[in-house]
Coordinates of C-alpha atoms and ligand atoms in Angstrom, one line a residue:
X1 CA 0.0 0.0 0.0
X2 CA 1.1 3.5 -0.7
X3 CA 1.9 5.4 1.7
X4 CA 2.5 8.6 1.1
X5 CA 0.2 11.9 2.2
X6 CA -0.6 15.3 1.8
X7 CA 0.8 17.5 4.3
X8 CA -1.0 21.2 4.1
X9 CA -0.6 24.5 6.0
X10 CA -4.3 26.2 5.9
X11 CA -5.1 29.4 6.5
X12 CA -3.4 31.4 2.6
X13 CA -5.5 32.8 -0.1
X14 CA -5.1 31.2 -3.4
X15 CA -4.9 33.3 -6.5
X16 CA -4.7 32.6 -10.5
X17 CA -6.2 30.2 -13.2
X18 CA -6.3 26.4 -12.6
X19 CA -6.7 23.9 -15.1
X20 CA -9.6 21.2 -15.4
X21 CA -8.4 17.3 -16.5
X22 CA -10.6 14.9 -18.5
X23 CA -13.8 13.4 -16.6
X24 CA -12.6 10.5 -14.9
X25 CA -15.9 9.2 -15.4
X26 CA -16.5 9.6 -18.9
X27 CA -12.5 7.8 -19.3
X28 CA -13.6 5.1 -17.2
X29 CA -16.7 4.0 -19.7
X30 CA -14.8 5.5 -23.3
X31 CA -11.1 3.1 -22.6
X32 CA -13.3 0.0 -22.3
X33 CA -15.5 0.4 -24.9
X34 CA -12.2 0.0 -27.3
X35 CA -13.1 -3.4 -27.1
X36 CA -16.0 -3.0 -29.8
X37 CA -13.8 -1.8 -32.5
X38 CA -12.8 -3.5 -35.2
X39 CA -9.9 -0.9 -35.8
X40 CA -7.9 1.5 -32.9
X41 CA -9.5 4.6 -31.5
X42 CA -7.5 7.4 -30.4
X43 CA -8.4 9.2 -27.2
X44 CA -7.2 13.1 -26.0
X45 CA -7.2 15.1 -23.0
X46 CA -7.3 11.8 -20.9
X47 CA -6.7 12.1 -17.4
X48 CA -3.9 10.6 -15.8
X49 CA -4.8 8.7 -12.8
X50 CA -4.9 5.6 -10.6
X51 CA -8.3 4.8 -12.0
X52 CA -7.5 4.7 -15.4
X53 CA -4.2 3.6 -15.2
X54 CA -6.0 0.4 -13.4
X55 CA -8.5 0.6 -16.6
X56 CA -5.9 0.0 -18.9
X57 CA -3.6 -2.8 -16.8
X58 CA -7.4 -4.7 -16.9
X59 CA -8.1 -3.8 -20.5
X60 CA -4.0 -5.1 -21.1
X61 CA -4.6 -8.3 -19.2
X62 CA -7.6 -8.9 -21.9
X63 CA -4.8 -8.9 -24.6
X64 CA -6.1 -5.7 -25.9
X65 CA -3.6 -3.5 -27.6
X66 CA -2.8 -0.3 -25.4
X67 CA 0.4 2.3 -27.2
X68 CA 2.3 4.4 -24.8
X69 CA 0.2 7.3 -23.8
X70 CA 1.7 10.3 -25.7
X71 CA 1.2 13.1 -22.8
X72 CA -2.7 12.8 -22.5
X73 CA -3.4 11.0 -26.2
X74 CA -3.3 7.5 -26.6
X75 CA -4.2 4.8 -29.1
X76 CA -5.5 1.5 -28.1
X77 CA -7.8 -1.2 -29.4
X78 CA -8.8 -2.9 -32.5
X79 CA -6.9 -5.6 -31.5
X80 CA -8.5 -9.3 -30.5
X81 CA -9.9 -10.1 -26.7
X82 CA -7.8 -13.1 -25.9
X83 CA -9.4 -14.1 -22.6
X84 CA -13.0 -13.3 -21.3
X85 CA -12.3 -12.7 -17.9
X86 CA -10.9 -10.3 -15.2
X87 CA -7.7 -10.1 -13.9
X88 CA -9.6 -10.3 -10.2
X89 CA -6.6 -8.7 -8.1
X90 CA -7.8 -5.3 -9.8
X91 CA -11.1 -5.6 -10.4
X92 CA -11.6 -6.5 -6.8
X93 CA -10.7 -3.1 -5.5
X94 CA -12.1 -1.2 -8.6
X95 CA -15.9 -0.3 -9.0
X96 CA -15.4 0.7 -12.8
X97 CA -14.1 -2.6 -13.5
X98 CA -17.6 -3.5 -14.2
X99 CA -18.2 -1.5 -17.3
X100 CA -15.6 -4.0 -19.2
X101 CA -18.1 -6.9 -18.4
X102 CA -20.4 -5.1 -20.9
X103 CA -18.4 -5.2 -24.0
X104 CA -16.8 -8.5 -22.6
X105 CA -20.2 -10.1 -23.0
X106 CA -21.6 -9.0 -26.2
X107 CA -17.9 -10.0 -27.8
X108 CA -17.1 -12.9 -26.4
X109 CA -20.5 -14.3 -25.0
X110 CA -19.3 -14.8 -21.7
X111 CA -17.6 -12.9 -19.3
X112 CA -16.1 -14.1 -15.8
X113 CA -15.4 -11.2 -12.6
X114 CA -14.8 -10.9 -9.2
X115 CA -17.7 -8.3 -7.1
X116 CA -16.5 -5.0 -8.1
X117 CA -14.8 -3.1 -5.0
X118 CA -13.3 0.1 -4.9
X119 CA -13.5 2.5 -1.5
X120 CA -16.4 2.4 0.9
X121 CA -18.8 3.5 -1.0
X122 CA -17.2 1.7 -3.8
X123 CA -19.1 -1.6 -2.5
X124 CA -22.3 -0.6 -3.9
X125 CA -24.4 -3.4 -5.7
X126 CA -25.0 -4.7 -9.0
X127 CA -28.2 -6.2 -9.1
X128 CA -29.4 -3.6 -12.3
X129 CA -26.7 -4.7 -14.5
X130 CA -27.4 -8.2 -14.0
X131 CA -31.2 -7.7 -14.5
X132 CA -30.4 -5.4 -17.7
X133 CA -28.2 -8.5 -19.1
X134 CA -30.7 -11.1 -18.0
X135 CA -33.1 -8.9 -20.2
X136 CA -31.0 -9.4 -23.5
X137 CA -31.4 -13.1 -22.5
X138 CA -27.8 -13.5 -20.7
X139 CA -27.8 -16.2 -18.1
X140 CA -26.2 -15.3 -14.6
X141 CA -24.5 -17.7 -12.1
X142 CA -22.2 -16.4 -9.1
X143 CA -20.7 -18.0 -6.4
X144 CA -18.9 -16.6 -3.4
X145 CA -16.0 -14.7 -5.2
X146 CA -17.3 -14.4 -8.8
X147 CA -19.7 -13.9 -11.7
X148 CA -20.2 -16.1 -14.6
X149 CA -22.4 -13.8 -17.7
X150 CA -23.6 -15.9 -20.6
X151 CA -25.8 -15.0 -23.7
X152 CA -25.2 -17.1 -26.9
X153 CA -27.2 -14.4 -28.0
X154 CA -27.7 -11.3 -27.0
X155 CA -31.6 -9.8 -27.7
X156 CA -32.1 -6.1 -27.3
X157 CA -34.7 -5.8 -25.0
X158 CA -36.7 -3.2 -23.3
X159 CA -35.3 -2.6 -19.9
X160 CA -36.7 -0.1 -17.2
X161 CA -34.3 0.8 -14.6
X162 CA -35.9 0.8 -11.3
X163 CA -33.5 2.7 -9.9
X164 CA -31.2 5.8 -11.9
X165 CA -27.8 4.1 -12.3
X166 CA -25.3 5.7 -14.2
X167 CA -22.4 3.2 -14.7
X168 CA -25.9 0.4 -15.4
X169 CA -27.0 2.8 -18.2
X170 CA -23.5 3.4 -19.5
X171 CA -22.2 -0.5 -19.5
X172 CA -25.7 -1.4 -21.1
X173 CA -25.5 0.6 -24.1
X174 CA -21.6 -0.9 -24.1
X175 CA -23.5 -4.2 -24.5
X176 CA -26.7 -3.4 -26.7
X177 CA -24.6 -1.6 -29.3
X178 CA -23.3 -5.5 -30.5
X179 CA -26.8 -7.3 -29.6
X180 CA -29.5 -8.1 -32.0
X181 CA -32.2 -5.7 -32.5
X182 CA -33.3 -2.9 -31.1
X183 CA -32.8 -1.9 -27.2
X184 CA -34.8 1.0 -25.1
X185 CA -33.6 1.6 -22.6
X186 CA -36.2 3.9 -20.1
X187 CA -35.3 6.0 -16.6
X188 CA -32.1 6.1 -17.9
X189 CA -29.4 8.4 -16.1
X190 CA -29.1 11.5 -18.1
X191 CA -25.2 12.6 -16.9
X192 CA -22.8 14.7 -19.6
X193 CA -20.4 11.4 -19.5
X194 CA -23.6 9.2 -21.0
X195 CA -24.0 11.6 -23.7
X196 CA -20.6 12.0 -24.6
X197 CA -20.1 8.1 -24.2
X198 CA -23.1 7.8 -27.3
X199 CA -21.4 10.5 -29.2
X200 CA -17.8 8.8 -29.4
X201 CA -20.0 5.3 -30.0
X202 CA -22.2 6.7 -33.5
X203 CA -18.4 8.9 -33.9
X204 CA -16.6 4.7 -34.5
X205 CA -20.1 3.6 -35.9
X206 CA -22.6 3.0 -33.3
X207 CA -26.8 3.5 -33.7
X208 CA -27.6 5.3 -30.3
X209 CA -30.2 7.9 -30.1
X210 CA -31.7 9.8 -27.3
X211 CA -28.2 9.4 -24.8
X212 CA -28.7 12.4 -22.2
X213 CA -32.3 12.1 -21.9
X214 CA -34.3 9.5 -19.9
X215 CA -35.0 7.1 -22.6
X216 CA -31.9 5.9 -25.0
X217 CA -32.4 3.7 -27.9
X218 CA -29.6 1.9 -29.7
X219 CA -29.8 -0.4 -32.6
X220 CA -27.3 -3.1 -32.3
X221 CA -24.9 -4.9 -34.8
X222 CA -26.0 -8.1 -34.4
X223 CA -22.5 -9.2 -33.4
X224 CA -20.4 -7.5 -35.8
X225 CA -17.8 -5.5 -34.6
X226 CA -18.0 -1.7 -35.0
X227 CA -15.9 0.2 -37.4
X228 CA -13.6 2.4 -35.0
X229 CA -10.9 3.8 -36.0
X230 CA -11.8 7.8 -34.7
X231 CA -10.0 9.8 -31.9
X232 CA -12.5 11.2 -29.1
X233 CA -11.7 14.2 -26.8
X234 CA -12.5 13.3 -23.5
X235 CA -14.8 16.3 -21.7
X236 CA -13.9 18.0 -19.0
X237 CA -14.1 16.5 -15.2
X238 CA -17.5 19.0 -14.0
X239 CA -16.5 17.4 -10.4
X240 CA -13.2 19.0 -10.0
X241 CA -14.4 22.2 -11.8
X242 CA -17.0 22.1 -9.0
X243 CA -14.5 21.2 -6.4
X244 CA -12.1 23.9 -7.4
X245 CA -15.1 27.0 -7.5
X246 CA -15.6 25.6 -4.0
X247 CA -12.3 26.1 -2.8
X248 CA -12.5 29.4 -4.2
X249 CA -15.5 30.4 -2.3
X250 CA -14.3 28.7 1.2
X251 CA -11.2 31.0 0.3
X252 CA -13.0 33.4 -0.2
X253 CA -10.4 34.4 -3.2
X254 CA -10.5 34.3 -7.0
X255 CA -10.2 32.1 -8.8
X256 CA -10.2 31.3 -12.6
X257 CA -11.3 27.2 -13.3
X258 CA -9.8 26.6 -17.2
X259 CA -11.2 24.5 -19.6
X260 CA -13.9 23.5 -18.4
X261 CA -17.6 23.5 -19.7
X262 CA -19.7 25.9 -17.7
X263 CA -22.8 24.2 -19.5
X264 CA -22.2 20.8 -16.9
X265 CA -21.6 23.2 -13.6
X266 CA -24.8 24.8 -13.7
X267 CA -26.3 23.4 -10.5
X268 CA -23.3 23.9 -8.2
X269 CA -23.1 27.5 -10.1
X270 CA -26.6 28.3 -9.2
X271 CA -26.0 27.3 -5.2
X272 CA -22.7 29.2 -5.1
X273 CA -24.8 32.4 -6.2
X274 CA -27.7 31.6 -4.2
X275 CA -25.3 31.3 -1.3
X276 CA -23.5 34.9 -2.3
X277 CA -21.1 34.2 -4.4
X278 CA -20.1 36.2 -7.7
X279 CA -19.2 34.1 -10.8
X280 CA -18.7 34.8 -14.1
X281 CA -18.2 32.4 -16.9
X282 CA -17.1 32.2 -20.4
X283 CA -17.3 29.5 -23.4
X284 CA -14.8 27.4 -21.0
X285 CA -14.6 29.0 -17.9
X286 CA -15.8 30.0 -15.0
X287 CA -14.5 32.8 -12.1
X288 CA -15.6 33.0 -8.6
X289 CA -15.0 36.1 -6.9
X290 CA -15.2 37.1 -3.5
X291 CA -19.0 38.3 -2.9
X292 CA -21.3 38.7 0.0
X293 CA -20.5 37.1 3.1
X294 CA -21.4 33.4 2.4
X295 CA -25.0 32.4 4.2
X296 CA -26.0 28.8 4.4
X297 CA -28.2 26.8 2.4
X298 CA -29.9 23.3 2.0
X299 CA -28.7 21.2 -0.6
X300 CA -30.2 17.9 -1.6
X301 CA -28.1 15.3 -4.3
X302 CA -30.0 14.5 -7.1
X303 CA -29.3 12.7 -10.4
X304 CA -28.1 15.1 -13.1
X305 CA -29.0 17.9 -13.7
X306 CA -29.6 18.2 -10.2
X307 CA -26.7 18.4 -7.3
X308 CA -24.1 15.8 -8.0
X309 CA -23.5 13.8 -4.7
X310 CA -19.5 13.8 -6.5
X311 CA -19.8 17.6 -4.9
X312 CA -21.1 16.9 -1.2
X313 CA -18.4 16.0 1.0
X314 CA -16.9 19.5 -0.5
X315 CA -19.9 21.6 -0.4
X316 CA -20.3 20.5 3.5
X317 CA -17.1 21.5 4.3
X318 CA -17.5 25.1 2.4
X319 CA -21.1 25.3 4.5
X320 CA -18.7 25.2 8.0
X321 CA -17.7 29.0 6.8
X322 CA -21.1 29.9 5.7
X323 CA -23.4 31.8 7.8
X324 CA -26.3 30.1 9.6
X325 CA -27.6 26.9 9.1
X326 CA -27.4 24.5 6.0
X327 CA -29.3 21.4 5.8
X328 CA -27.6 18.3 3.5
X329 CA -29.9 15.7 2.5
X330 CA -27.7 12.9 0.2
X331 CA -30.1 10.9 -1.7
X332 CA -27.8 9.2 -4.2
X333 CA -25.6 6.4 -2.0
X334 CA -25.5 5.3 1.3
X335 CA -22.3 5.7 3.8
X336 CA -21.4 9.0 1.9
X337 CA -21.4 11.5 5.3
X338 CA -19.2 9.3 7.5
X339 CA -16.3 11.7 6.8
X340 CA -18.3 14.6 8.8
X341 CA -16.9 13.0 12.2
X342 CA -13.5 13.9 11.0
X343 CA -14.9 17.5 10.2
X344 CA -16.4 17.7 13.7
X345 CA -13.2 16.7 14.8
X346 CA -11.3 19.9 13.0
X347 CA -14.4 22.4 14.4
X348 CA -16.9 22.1 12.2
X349 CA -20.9 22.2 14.1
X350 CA -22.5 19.4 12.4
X351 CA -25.2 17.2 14.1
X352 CA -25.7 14.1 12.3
X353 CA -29.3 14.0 11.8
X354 CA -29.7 10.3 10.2
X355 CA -27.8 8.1 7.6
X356 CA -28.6 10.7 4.9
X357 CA -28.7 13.9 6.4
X358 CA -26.6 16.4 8.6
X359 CA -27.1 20.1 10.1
X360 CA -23.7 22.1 9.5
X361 CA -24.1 25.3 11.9
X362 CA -21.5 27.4 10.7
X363 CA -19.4 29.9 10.4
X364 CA -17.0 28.0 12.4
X365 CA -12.9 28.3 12.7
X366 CA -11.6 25.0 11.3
X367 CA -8.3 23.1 12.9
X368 CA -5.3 21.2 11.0
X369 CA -5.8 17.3 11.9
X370 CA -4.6 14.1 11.0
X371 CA -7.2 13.1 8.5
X372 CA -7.3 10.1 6.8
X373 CA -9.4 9.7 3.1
X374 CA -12.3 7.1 2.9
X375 CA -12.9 7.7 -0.5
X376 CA -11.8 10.0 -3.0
X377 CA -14.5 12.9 -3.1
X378 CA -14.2 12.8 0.8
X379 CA -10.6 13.3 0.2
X380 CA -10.7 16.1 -1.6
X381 CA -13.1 17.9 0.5
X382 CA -10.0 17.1 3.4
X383 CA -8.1 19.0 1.5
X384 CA -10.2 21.6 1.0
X385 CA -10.7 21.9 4.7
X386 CA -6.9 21.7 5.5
X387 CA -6.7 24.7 3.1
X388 CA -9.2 26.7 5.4
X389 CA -8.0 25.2 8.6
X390 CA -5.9 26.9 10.8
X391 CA -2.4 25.3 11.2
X392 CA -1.2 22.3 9.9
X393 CA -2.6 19.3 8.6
X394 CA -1.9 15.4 7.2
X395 CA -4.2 14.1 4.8
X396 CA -3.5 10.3 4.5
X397 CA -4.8 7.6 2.0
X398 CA -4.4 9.5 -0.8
X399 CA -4.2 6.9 -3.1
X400 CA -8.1 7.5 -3.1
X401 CA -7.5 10.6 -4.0
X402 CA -4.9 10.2 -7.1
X403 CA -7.3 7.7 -8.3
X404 CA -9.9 10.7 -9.7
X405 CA -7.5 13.9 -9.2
X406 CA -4.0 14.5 -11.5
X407 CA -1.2 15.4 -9.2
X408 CA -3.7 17.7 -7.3
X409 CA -0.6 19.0 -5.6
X410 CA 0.8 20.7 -8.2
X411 CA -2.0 22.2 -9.7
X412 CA -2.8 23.5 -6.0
X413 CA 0.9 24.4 -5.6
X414 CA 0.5 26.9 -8.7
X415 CA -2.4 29.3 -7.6
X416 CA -1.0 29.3 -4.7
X417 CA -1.5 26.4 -1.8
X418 CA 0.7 25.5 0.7
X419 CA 0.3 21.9 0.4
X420 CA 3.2 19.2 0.2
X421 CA 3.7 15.1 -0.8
X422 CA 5.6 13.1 1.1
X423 CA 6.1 9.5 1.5
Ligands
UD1_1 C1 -21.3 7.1 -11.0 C2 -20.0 7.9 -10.8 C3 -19.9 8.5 -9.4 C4 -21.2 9.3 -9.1 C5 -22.4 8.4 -9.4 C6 -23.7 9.3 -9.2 C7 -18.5 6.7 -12.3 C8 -17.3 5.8 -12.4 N1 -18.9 7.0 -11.1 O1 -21.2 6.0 -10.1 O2 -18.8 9.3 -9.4 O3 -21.2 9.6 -7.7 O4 -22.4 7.9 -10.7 O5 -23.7 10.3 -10.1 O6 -19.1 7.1 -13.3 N2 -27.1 0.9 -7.4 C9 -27.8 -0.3 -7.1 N3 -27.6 -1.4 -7.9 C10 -26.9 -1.3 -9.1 C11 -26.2 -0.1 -9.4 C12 -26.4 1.0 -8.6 O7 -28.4 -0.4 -6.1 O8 -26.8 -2.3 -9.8 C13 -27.3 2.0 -6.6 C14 -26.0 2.5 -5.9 O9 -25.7 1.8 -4.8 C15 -26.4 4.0 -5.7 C16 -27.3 4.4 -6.8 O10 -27.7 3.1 -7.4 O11 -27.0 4.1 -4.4 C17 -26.7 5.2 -7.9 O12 -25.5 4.6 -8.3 P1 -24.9 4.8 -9.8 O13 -25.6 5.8 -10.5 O14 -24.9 3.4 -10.3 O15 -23.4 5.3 -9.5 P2 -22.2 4.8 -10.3 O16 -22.5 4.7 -11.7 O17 -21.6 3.6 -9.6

């Protein structure tokens, strides 16, 4: 295990322009789609971290092709799946593992993995994705450490998710685009990454219409693979533009987020100003200014477009500096306000109100602490708190935090944080 951590001194201003990466969740669904292709895609502006470097260790394992990434680019696929099954030591520890058994199936008819891990909330189920595959008539058997798929045919089907998942939505349309017929899928998630993910698809030669709305349609190949042989820009991460206008308001500096797609930010935009902030944004970028004093404000997570749950382990901590009381309802997952104790623990006034919902009483003074990173969203609101906090603090685990962020450090380092890896 790694072992190295963040050590920050809180308490400066930060100043200047900071960059946005790729969406580390629009990576994680476009690298194993390569699969499809009969010839290699090309892929820019892709992120580099933990998560996708695991991506591509799984999708080499499979005997796919992967080139050296040139800086960001990199050229992969069109090359035969030798094996139909998961290198489990990664996919084990690695939610978006999952996504491959999509592809995996519809190619090879069979696909064998391991229950996808990852952090805490990482453990989540994935009872959709097997219904959505039993739909297009696959045949599911599991035993204590792994999952056996089979379809000798795959049938597009009409599926209705029960519940909004977006990696379900995303890894289904991975399988329908090979299947035979027609698939609708209905109560679809609606995210940026979905749409984008249908757009490099119908880009390599895919038939998927309606992507970004609740109801997606795709006509499948009947087993043929599709054409490829396109390079896709990856979009840019709207979770670290969000987490970065945070820090700017809990600064209470400015702050210029670069290329980044003020289209995707809107909700967290909208709560910033409703809260007192003063943004401005441009084709691809957005500036948060100091405004008003910051007042509190009840948020709830919602599917997109609502409140991305990606965004509320950040916005709690920029609620501890905002006046009176603020309300935080998470709908999305379960587990995802156990890192409030640790905030309690540097000053913040939150009373745990049940699973799902806290009461941050704030403005409060914030203290540097030994904190340690459950998963990586919680991890990068530590660090946002350890930039407010007085003193000195250690952020630990931060392996779940270079799995979604690009030497964060650095970028920090540049506008101006005091904020140091060791180990
Ligand atoms: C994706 C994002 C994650 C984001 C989340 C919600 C990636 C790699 N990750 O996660 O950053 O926080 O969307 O926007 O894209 N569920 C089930 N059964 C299933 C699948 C999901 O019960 O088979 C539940 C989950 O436990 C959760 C809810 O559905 O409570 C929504 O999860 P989902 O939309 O699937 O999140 P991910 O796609 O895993």
């Amino acid at each position: 295990m790694e072992m190295a951590e963040f050590l920050i001194r809180g308490g400066k201003k930060i100043k200047g322009e900071i960059e946005v990466r790729g969406a580390k969740n629009s990576a994680l669904k476009i690298l194993p789609a390569s699969i499809l292709f009969a010839n290699p895609i090309g892929i820019t502006n892709l992120p580099l971290i933990e998560d996708v470097f695991r991506m591509l260790e799984l999708l080499k394992a499979l005997g796919i092709r992967v080139e050296k990434p040139n800086g960001r680019s990199l050229k992969l696929g069109g090359s035969e799946v030798k094996i139909g099954h998961l290198r489990s030591d990664i996919a084990e520890r690695f939610r978006a593992s999952i996504v491959l058994a999509g592809p995996l199936l519809a190619i090879g008819k069979t696909v064998t993995f391991p229950h996808p891990g990852g952090c805490v909330i990482g453990k989540r189920p994935i009872d959709i994705f097997l219904d959505g595959w039993r739909s297009m008539g696959a045949k599911i058997r599991s035993n204590k450490s792994s999952y056996t798929i089979e379809a000798k045919r795959l049938v597009g089907s009409q599926f209705i998710f029960r519940k909004v998942s977006v990696t379900a939505t995303e890894t289904l349309m991975l399988t329908a685009v090979l299947a035979h017929g027609k698939t609708v899928l209905k109560n679809a998630a609606m995210e940026p990454e979905i749409s984008s993910l249908a757009k490099f698809l119908n880009k390599n030669g895919a038939k998927i219409k309606g992507a970004g709305t609740s109801t997606v349609e795709i006509i499948g190949t009947g087993g043929k693979l599709l054409r490829g042989g396109k390079t896709f820009q990856v979009i840019p991460d709207r979770i670290e533009a969000g987490d970065f206008l945070i820090l700017g308001a809990a600064l209470k500096s400015r702050l210029r987020v670069i290329k980044c797609n003020p289209e995707h930010l809107e909700a967290i935009i909208t709560m910033l100003r409703a809260g007192g902030a003063n943004i401005k944004s441009g084709h691809d970028w957005v500036e948060i200014r100091p405004g008003r004093a910051l007042s509190g404000l009840d948020v709830t997570t919602r599917e997109y477009p609502g409140f991305v749950t990606d965004l509320q382990a950040p916005f709690t901590v920029l609620m501890t500096q905002a006046m009176g009381d603020s309300m935080i309802f998470e709908t999305v997952f379960d587990g995802r306000l156990n890192y409030v104790e640790d905030l309690v623990r540097m000053g913040a006034n939150v009373t745990i109100l049940d699973p799902h919902r806290v009461l941050v009483h704030g403005p409060t003074k914030l203290h540097g602490r030994e904190i340690e990173s459950p998963d990586l969203r919680a991890g990068l609101a530590f660090i946002i708190a350890a930039m407010v906090a007085e003193g000195n603090s250690v952020v630990k685990n931060i392996y779940q935090i270079d799995r979604g962020y690009e030497k964060i450090e650095e970028r920090l380092q540049k506008i101006g944080a005091d904020i140091r890896r060791v180990g």
